[in-house]
């Protein structure tokens, strides 16, 4: 069984994915999963579900939504993750490999450790699995409550870091050329993220598309100059010079 929130909130057992029918329950599943294994006070959950003006029946409504979510989890897997009531609030109690958020973070950490040890092939496999857990934005299709927005911001940053780590380790292994389309899209979405640009230059060069790689570098120079008034880092400039020399040779 898996609890999914890196995309539309859902639960999955085998190949069957089930989405909570009601919007409030989907939001509740999302916030519980983002903060899996941490107690969320009732007042905190009320703020998440009704950020502006909670109804007088908010506490009772939360308990009804929790009961519906418990039924869904129990129907999918009676021995799987569950919602536990503690003295400090409500907890989605689940093993780290059951919730995609915690599984992603564990795989990212493991991939980085493997890379630091020089085990690039194993690191690439680990990071590929981590990136592959993302089916879309966190809590896709549901509004992200302000109370979990910092957590979501951290996850979004970790996803980009995972993609950058994966691109670099696959470049080291000589097999990053198939990342070009994804990286080309990401530099449009995140134009000030220089590491993505550097990965794209490297991937294009590895694919033998050196003229395109040099053009991408010059685009980066213009973006950084116009937006931040800075030049590319030494690492990016060194890559550019290596690609330029290689084309000339």
Coordinates of C-alpha atoms in Angstrom, one line a residue:
X1 CA 0.0 0.0 0.0
X2 CA 1.1 3.6 -0.6
X3 CA -0.1 7.0 0.4
X4 CA 0.4 9.4 -2.4
X5 CA 0.7 13.2 -2.2
X6 CA 3.5 14.0 -4.8
X7 CA 0.7 14.6 -7.3
X8 CA -3.0 14.2 -6.6
X9 CA -3.7 12.9 -3.1
X10 CA -4.6 9.2 -3.2
X11 CA -4.0 5.8 -1.8
X12 CA -2.8 2.9 -3.8
X13 CA -2.7 -0.9 -3.3
X14 CA -1.3 -3.0 -6.0
X15 CA -2.1 -1.2 -9.2
X16 CA -5.4 0.3 -8.0
X17 CA -5.4 4.0 -7.1
X18 CA -8.2 5.4 -5.0
X19 CA -8.9 9.2 -4.6
X20 CA -11.0 10.4 -1.8
X21 CA -14.3 11.5 -3.2
X22 CA -14.7 14.7 -1.2
X23 CA -12.4 17.7 -1.7
X24 CA -12.0 18.3 2.1
X25 CA -10.9 14.7 2.6
X26 CA -8.4 15.0 -0.2
X27 CA -6.9 18.1 1.4
X28 CA -6.9 16.4 4.8
X29 CA -5.1 13.4 3.3
X30 CA -2.6 15.7 1.7
X31 CA -1.7 17.6 4.8
X32 CA -1.5 14.5 6.9
X33 CA 0.8 12.9 4.3
X34 CA 3.1 15.9 4.0
X35 CA 3.6 15.8 7.7
X36 CA 3.4 12.0 8.1
X37 CA 4.2 10.6 11.6
X38 CA 3.9 14.1 13.2
X39 CA 0.9 15.0 15.4
X40 CA -1.3 17.8 14.0
X41 CA -3.4 19.6 16.5
X42 CA -7.1 19.9 15.8
X43 CA -6.8 23.7 15.6
X44 CA -4.0 23.4 13.0
X45 CA -6.2 21.1 10.9
X46 CA -9.1 23.5 11.1
X47 CA -6.8 26.3 9.8
X48 CA -5.7 24.0 7.0
X49 CA -9.3 23.2 5.9
X50 CA -10.9 26.6 6.5
X51 CA -8.1 29.3 6.3
X52 CA -10.5 32.2 6.3
X53 CA -13.7 31.6 8.2
X54 CA -14.2 28.2 9.8
X55 CA -17.8 27.2 10.5
X56 CA -19.1 26.7 14.0
X57 CA -19.2 23.0 13.3
X58 CA -15.5 22.8 12.2
X59 CA -14.3 20.5 14.9
X60 CA -17.1 18.0 14.3
X61 CA -16.6 18.3 10.5
X62 CA -12.9 17.5 10.9
X63 CA -13.8 14.4 12.9
X64 CA -16.2 13.3 10.2
X65 CA -13.5 13.8 7.5
X66 CA -11.0 11.8 9.6
X67 CA -13.5 9.0 10.0
X68 CA -14.1 8.9 6.2
X69 CA -10.3 8.9 5.7
X70 CA -9.9 6.1 8.2
X71 CA -12.5 4.0 6.4
X72 CA -10.7 4.5 3.1
X73 CA -7.4 3.5 4.5
X74 CA -8.9 0.5 6.3
X75 CA -10.7 -0.7 3.2
X76 CA -7.6 -0.5 1.1
X77 CA -5.3 -2.2 3.7
X78 CA -6.5 -3.0 7.2
X79 CA -2.9 -3.6 8.3
X80 CA -1.5 -0.5 6.5
X81 CA -1.1 3.1 7.7
X82 CA -3.7 4.6 9.9
X83 CA -4.7 7.8 11.6
X84 CA -3.9 7.8 15.3
X85 CA -5.3 10.1 17.9
X86 CA -2.8 11.3 20.4
X87 CA -2.8 13.8 23.2
X88 CA -1.4 16.4 20.9
X89 CA -3.4 15.8 17.8
X90 CA -3.9 13.4 14.9
X91 CA -1.1 11.4 13.2
X92 CA -0.8 9.6 9.9
X93 CA 1.2 6.7 11.3
X94 CA 3.0 4.9 8.5
X95 CA 6.4 3.3 7.6
X96 CA 8.6 5.7 5.7
X97 CA 8.4 3.6 2.5
X98 CA 4.6 3.7 2.5
X99 CA 4.2 7.5 2.1
X100 CA 5.7 8.8 -1.1
X101 CA 6.9 12.0 0.6
X102 CA 9.1 10.2 3.1
X103 CA 10.1 7.5 0.6
X104 CA 11.3 10.3 -1.8
X105 CA 13.3 12.0 1.0
X106 CA 14.9 8.7 2.0
X107 CA 15.8 7.8 -1.5
X108 CA 17.3 11.3 -2.1
X109 CA 19.4 11.0 1.0
X110 CA 20.6 7.5 0.0
X111 CA 21.4 8.6 -3.5
X112 CA 23.5 11.4 -2.2
X113 CA 25.3 9.1 0.2
X114 CA 26.1 6.7 -2.6
X115 CA 27.3 9.4 -4.8
X116 CA 29.6 10.7 -2.1
X117 CA 31.1 7.2 -1.8
X118 CA 31.7 7.1 -5.6
X119 CA 29.0 4.5 -6.3
X120 CA 27.6 6.5 -9.2
X121 CA 25.6 3.7 -10.9
X122 CA 23.8 2.8 -7.6
X123 CA 23.3 6.5 -6.9
X124 CA 21.7 7.0 -10.4
X125 CA 19.3 4.1 -9.8
X126 CA 18.3 5.5 -6.4
X127 CA 17.8 9.1 -7.6
X128 CA 15.9 7.8 -10.6
X129 CA 13.5 6.1 -8.2
X130 CA 13.2 9.3 -6.1
X131 CA 12.4 11.5 -9.1
X132 CA 10.0 8.9 -10.5
X133 CA 7.8 9.1 -7.4
X134 CA 6.6 12.6 -8.5
X135 CA 3.3 12.4 -10.5
X136 CA 2.8 16.2 -10.5
X137 CA 2.9 19.1 -8.0
X138 CA 2.4 18.4 -4.3
X139 CA -1.3 17.9 -3.6
X140 CA -2.2 18.5 -7.3
X141 CA -5.8 19.4 -7.8
X142 CA -6.3 20.6 -4.2
X143 CA -5.3 24.0 -2.7
X144 CA -2.2 23.9 -0.6
X145 CA -3.1 25.3 2.8
X146 CA -0.8 28.0 4.1
X147 CA 0.0 25.9 7.2
X148 CA 1.8 23.4 5.0
X149 CA 3.1 25.7 2.3
X150 CA 6.6 25.8 3.9
X151 CA 6.7 22.0 3.8
X152 CA 5.7 22.0 0.2
X153 CA 8.3 24.7 -0.7
X154 CA 11.0 22.4 0.9
X155 CA 9.7 19.4 -1.1
X156 CA 9.7 21.4 -4.4
X157 CA 13.3 22.4 -3.7
X158 CA 14.3 18.9 -2.9
X159 CA 12.7 17.7 -6.2
X160 CA 14.8 20.1 -8.2
X161 CA 17.9 19.1 -6.3
X162 CA 17.2 15.5 -7.0
X163 CA 16.8 16.2 -10.7
X164 CA 20.1 18.2 -10.7
X165 CA 21.9 15.4 -8.7
X166 CA 20.6 12.8 -11.1
X167 CA 21.6 14.8 -14.2
X168 CA 25.1 15.2 -12.8
X169 CA 25.6 11.6 -11.9
X170 CA 24.3 10.4 -15.2
X171 CA 26.6 12.8 -17.0
X172 CA 29.5 11.2 -15.0
X173 CA 28.3 7.8 -16.2
X174 CA 28.0 9.1 -19.8
X175 CA 24.2 8.6 -20.1
X176 CA 22.5 11.9 -19.5
X177 CA 21.6 12.8 -23.1
X178 CA 18.0 11.6 -22.7
X179 CA 17.5 14.2 -19.9
X180 CA 17.6 17.1 -22.5
X181 CA 13.9 17.5 -22.9
X182 CA 13.1 17.6 -19.2
X183 CA 16.0 19.9 -18.5
X184 CA 15.0 22.2 -21.3
X185 CA 11.6 22.6 -19.8
X186 CA 12.8 23.1 -16.3
X187 CA 15.1 26.0 -17.3
X188 CA 12.1 27.8 -18.7
X189 CA 10.2 27.2 -15.4
X190 CA 13.2 28.1 -13.2
X191 CA 15.3 30.5 -15.3
X192 CA 17.4 31.7 -12.4
X193 CA 18.5 28.2 -11.3
X194 CA 22.0 28.1 -12.8
X195 CA 22.6 24.4 -11.9
X196 CA 19.8 23.3 -14.2
X197 CA 21.3 25.4 -17.1
X198 CA 24.7 23.8 -16.5
X199 CA 23.2 20.3 -16.5
X200 CA 21.4 21.2 -19.8
X201 CA 24.7 22.4 -21.3
X202 CA 26.4 19.2 -20.2
X203 CA 23.7 16.9 -21.4
X204 CA 23.6 18.6 -24.9
X205 CA 27.3 18.4 -25.2
X206 CA 27.2 14.7 -24.2
X207 CA 24.6 14.1 -26.9
X208 CA 27.0 15.7 -29.5
X209 CA 24.8 18.8 -29.8
X210 CA 27.7 21.2 -28.9
X211 CA 26.4 24.2 -30.9
X212 CA 23.1 24.0 -29.0
X213 CA 25.0 23.6 -25.8
X214 CA 27.0 26.8 -26.4
X215 CA 23.8 28.6 -27.4
X216 CA 22.2 27.6 -24.1
X217 CA 25.2 28.9 -22.2
X218 CA 24.8 32.3 -23.9
X219 CA 21.1 32.3 -23.1
X220 CA 22.1 31.8 -19.4
X221 CA 24.6 34.7 -19.6
X222 CA 21.8 37.0 -20.8
X223 CA 19.3 35.8 -18.2
X224 CA 21.7 36.2 -15.3
X225 CA 22.9 39.6 -16.4
X226 CA 19.4 41.0 -17.0
X227 CA 17.8 39.5 -13.9
X228 CA 20.6 39.5 -11.3
X229 CA 23.4 41.5 -12.8
X230 CA 25.9 38.6 -12.3
X231 CA 27.9 36.3 -14.5
X232 CA 27.8 32.5 -14.5
X233 CA 29.7 30.7 -11.8
X234 CA 33.3 29.4 -12.4
X235 CA 32.0 25.8 -12.7
X236 CA 29.6 26.8 -15.5
X237 CA 32.1 29.0 -17.3
X238 CA 34.7 26.1 -17.1
X239 CA 32.1 23.7 -18.7
X240 CA 31.4 26.3 -21.5
X241 CA 35.2 26.5 -22.2
X242 CA 35.5 22.7 -22.3
X243 CA 32.6 22.4 -24.8
X244 CA 33.9 25.3 -26.9
X245 CA 37.4 23.7 -27.1
X246 CA 35.9 20.3 -27.9
X247 CA 33.9 21.8 -30.8
X248 CA 36.9 23.6 -32.1
X249 CA 39.1 20.5 -31.9

